[in-house]
C-alpha positions as YAML, in Angstrom:
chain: A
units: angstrom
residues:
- id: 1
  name: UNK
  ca: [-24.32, 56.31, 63.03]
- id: 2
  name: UNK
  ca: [-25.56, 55.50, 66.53]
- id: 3
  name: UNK
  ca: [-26.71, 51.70, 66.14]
- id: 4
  name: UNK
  ca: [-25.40, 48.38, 64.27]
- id: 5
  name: UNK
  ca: [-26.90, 47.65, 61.28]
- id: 6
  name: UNK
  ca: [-29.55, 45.04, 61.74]
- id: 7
  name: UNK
  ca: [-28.41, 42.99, 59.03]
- id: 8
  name: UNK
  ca: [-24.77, 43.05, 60.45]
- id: 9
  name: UNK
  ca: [-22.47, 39.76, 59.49]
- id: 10
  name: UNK
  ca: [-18.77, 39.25, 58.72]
- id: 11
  name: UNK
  ca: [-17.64, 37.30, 56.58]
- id: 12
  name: UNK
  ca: [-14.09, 35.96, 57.31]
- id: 13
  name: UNK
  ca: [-11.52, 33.25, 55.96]
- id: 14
  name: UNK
  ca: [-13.07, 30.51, 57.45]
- id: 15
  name: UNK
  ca: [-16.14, 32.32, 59.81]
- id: 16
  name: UNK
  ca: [-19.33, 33.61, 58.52]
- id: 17
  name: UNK
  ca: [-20.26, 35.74, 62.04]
- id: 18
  name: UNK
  ca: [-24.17, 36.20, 61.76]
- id: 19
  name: UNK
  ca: [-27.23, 37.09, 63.62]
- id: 20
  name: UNK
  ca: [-28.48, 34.10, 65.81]
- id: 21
  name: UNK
  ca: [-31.63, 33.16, 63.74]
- id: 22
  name: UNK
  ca: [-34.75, 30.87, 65.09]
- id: 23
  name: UNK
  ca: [-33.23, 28.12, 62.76]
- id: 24
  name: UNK
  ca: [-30.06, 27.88, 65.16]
- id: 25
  name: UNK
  ca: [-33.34, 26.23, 67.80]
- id: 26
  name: UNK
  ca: [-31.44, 22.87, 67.76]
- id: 27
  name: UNK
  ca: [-27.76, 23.88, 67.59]
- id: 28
  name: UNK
  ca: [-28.39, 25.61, 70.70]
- id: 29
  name: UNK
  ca: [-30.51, 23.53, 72.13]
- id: 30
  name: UNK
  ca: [-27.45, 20.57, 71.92]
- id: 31
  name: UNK
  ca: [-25.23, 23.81, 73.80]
- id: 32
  name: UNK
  ca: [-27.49, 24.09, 76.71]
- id: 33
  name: UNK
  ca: [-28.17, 20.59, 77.19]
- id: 34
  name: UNK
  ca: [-24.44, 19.48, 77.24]
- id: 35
  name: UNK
  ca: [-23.94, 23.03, 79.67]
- id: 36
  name: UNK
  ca: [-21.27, 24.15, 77.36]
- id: 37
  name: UNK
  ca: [-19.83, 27.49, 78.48]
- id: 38
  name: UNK
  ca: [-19.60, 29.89, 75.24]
- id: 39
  name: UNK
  ca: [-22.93, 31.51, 74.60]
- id: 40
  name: UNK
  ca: [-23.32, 35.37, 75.35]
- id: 41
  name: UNK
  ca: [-24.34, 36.37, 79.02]
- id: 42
  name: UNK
  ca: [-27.87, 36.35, 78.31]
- id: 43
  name: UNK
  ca: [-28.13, 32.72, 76.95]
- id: 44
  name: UNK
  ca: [-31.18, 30.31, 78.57]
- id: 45
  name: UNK
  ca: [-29.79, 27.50, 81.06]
- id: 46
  name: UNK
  ca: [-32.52, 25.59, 80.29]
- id: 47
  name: UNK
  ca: [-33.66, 24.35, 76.87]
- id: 48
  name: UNK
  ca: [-37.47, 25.99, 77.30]
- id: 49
  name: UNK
  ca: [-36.09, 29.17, 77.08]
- id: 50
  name: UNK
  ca: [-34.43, 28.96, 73.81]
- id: 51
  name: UNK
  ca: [-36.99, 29.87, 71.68]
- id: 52
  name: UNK
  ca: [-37.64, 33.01, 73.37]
- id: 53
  name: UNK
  ca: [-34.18, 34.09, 73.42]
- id: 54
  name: UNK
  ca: [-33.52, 32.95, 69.92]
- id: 55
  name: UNK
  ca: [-36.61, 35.12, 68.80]
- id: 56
  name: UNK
  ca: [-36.15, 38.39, 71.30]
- id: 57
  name: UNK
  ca: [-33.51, 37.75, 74.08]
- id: 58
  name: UNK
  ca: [-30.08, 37.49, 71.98]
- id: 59
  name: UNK
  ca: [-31.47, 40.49, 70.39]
- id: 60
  name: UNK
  ca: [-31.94, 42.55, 72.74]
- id: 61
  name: UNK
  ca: [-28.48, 44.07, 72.86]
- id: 62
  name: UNK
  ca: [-28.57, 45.54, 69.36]
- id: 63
  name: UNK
  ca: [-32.50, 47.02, 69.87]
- id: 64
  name: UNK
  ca: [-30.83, 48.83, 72.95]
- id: 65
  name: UNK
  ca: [-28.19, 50.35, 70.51]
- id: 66
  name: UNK
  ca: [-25.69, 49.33, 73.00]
- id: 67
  name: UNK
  ca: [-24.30, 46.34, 70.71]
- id: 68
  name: UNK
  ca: [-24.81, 42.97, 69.29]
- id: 69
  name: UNK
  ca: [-24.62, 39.15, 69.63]
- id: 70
  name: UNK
  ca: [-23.32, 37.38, 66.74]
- id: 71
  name: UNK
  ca: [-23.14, 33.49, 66.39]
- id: 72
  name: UNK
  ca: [-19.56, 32.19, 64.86]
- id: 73
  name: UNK
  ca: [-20.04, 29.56, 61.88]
- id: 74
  name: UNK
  ca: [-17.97, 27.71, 60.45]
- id: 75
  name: UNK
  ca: [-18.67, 24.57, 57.79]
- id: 76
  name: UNK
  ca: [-21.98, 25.22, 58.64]
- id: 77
  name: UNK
  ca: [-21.71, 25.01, 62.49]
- id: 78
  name: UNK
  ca: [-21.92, 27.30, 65.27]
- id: 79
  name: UNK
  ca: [-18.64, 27.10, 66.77]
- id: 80
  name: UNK
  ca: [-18.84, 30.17, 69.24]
- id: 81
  name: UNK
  ca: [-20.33, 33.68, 69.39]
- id: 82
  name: UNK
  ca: [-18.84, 37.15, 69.74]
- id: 83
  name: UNK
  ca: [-20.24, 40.33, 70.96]
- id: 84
  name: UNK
  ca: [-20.05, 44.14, 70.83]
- id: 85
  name: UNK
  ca: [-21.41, 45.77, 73.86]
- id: 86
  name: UNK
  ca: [-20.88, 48.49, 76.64]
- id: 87
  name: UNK
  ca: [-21.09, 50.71, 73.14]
- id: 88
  name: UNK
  ca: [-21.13, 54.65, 73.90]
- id: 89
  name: UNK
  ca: [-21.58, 55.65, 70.36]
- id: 90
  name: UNK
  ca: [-21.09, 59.57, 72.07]
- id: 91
  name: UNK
  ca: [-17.51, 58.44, 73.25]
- id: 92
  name: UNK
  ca: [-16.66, 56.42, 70.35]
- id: 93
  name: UNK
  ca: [-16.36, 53.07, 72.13]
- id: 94
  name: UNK
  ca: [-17.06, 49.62, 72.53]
- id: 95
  name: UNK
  ca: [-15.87, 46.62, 74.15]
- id: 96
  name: UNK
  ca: [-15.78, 42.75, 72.21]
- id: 97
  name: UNK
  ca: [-16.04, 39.09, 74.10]
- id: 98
  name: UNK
  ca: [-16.67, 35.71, 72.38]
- id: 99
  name: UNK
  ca: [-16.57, 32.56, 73.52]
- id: 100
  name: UNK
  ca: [-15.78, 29.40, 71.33]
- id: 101
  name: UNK
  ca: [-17.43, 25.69, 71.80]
- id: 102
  name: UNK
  ca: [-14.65, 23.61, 73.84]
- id: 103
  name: UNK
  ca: [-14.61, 21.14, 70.75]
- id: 104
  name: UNK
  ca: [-13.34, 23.84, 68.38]
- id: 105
  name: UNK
  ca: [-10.98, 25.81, 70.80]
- id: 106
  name: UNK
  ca: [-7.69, 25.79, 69.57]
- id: 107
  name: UNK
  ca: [-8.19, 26.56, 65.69]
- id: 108
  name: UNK
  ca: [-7.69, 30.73, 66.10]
- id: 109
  name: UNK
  ca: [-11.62, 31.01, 65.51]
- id: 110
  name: UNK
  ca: [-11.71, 33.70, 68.23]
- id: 111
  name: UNK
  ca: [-9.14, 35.76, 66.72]
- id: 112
  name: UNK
  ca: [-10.48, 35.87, 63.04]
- id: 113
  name: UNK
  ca: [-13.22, 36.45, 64.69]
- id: 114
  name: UNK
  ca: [-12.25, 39.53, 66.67]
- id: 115
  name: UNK
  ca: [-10.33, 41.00, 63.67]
- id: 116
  name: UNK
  ca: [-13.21, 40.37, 60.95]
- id: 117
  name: UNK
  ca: [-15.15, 42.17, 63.56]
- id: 118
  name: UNK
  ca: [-13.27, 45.20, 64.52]
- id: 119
  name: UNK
  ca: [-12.59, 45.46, 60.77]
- id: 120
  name: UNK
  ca: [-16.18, 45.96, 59.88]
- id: 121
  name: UNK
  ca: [-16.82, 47.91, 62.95]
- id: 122
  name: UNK
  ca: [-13.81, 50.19, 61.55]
- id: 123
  name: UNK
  ca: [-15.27, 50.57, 58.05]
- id: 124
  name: UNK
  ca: [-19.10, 51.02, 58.91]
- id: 125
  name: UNK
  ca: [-19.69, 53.42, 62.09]
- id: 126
  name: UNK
  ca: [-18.27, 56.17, 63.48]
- id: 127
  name: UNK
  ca: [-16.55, 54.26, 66.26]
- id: 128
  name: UNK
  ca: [-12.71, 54.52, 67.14]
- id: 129
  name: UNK
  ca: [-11.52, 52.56, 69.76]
- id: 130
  name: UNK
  ca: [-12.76, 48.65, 70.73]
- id: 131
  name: UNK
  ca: [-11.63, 47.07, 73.86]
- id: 132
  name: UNK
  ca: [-11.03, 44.01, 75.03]
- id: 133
  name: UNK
  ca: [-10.64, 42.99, 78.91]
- id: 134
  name: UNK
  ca: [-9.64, 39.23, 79.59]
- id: 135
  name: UNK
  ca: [-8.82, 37.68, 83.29]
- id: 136
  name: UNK
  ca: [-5.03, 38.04, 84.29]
- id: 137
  name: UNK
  ca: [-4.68, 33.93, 84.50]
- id: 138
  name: UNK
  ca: [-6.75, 33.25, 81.14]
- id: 139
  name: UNK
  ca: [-3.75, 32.70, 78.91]
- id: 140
  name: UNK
  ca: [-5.64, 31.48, 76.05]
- id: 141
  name: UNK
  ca: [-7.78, 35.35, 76.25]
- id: 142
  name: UNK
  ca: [-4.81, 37.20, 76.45]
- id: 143
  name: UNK
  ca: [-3.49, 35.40, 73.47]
- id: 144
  name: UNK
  ca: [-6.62, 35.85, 71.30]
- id: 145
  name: UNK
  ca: [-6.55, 39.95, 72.19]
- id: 146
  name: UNK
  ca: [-2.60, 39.53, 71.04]
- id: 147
  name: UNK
  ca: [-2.88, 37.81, 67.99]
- id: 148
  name: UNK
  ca: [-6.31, 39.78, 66.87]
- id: 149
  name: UNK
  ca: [-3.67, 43.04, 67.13]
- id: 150
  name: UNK
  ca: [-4.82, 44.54, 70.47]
- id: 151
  name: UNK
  ca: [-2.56, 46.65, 72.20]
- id: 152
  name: UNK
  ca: [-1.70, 45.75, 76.24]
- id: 153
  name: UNK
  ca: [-2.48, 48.76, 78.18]
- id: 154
  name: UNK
  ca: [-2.71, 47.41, 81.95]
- id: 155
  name: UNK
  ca: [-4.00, 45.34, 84.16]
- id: 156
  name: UNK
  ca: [-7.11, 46.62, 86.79]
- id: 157
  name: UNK
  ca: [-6.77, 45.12, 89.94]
- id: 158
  name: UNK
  ca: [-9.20, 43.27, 91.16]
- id: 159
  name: UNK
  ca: [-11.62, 44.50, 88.88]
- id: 160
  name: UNK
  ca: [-13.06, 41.15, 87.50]
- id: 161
  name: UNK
  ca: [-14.66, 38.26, 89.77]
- id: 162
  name: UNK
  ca: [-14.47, 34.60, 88.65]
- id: 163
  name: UNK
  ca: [-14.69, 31.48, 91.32]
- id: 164
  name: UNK
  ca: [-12.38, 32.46, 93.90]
- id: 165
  name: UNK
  ca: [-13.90, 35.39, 94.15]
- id: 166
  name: UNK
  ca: [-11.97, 38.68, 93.33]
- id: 167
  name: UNK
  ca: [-9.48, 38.92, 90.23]
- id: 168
  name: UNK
  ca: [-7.26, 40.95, 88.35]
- id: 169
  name: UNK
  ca: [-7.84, 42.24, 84.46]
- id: 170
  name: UNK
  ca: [-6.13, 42.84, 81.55]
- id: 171
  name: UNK
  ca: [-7.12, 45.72, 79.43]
- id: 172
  name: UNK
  ca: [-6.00, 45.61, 75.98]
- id: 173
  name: UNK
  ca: [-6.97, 48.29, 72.84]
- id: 174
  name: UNK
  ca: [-7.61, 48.67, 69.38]
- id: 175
  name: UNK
  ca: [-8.35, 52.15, 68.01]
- id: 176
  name: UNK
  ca: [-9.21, 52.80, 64.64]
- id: 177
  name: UNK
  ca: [-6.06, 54.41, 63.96]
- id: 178
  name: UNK
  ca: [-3.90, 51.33, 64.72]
- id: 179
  name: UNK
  ca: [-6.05, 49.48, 61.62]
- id: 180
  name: UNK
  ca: [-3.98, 51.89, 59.03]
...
């Protein structure tokens, strides 16, 4: 297998992770309006771009085979998003990020969400390792990689930029072995 399926969700405890769908329109457009912080990369600043990237720009990731943006619901809400990507499908890897709504931070959303994911990754393609890179200083990160059973392999130095300019990651691992 050298793609994600196109019908890819997860279903977890408490998460359903899903393809962001045209009827998410006004979820999002509440996100961009209040300029909260936990959409993938890609995601419009402004609200007259959400229909396009609802429709074509969110998917763009998984068309390019190189991985996927999936929203995070819960009760019906989307309470953050998480994302496969820098896939080499010829090496065997990918790398996950998500990002949770500042209102439901705190709950462990991100790490059900990383494990439901690798999980499904695991049992449906051919891939064997999944990283996970998170800023030296962002405890809460390092913590999610932690408790979603990534193993700490080292920090690159300088290797990430946030604000101040240059900083330092973490580089943590899961390979398909370590699921058994």
């Amino acid at each position: 297998m050298t793609a994600f399926a196109p019908d890819l969700s997860v279903t977890t405890e408490r998460l359903v992770l899903r393809r962001f769908a045209p009827g998410d329109e006004s979820r999002i457009r509440e996100v961009v309006g209040a300029r909260v912080r936990f959409l993938p990369p890609n995601a419009p600043g402004h609200r007259s771009g959400i229909s396009q990237w609802l429709a074509h720009g969110v998917h763009e990731l998984h068309r390019s085979g190189q991985g996927v943006h999936l929203a995070m619901e819960a009760e019906g809400l989307i309470v953050g998003a998480v994302s496969l990507y820098k896939t080499l499908w010829g090496a065997g890897t990918t790398e996950v990020g998500y990002g949770v709504h500042p209102l439901h931070r705190g709950r462990g959303y991100a790490p059900e969400a990383v494990r439901g994911l690798a999980a499904r990754v695991f049992a449906t393609t051919t891939l064997h390792r999944i990283e996970l890179r998170a800023n030296l200083d962002n405890t809460a990160s390092l913590r999610v990689a932690e408790k979603a059973g990534f193993v700490r392999e080292g920090v690159l130095r300088a290797a990430g930029t946030n604000a101040d300019g240059p900083c330092d990651l973490v580089v943590f691992g899961l390979l398909r072995t370590d699921r058994a």
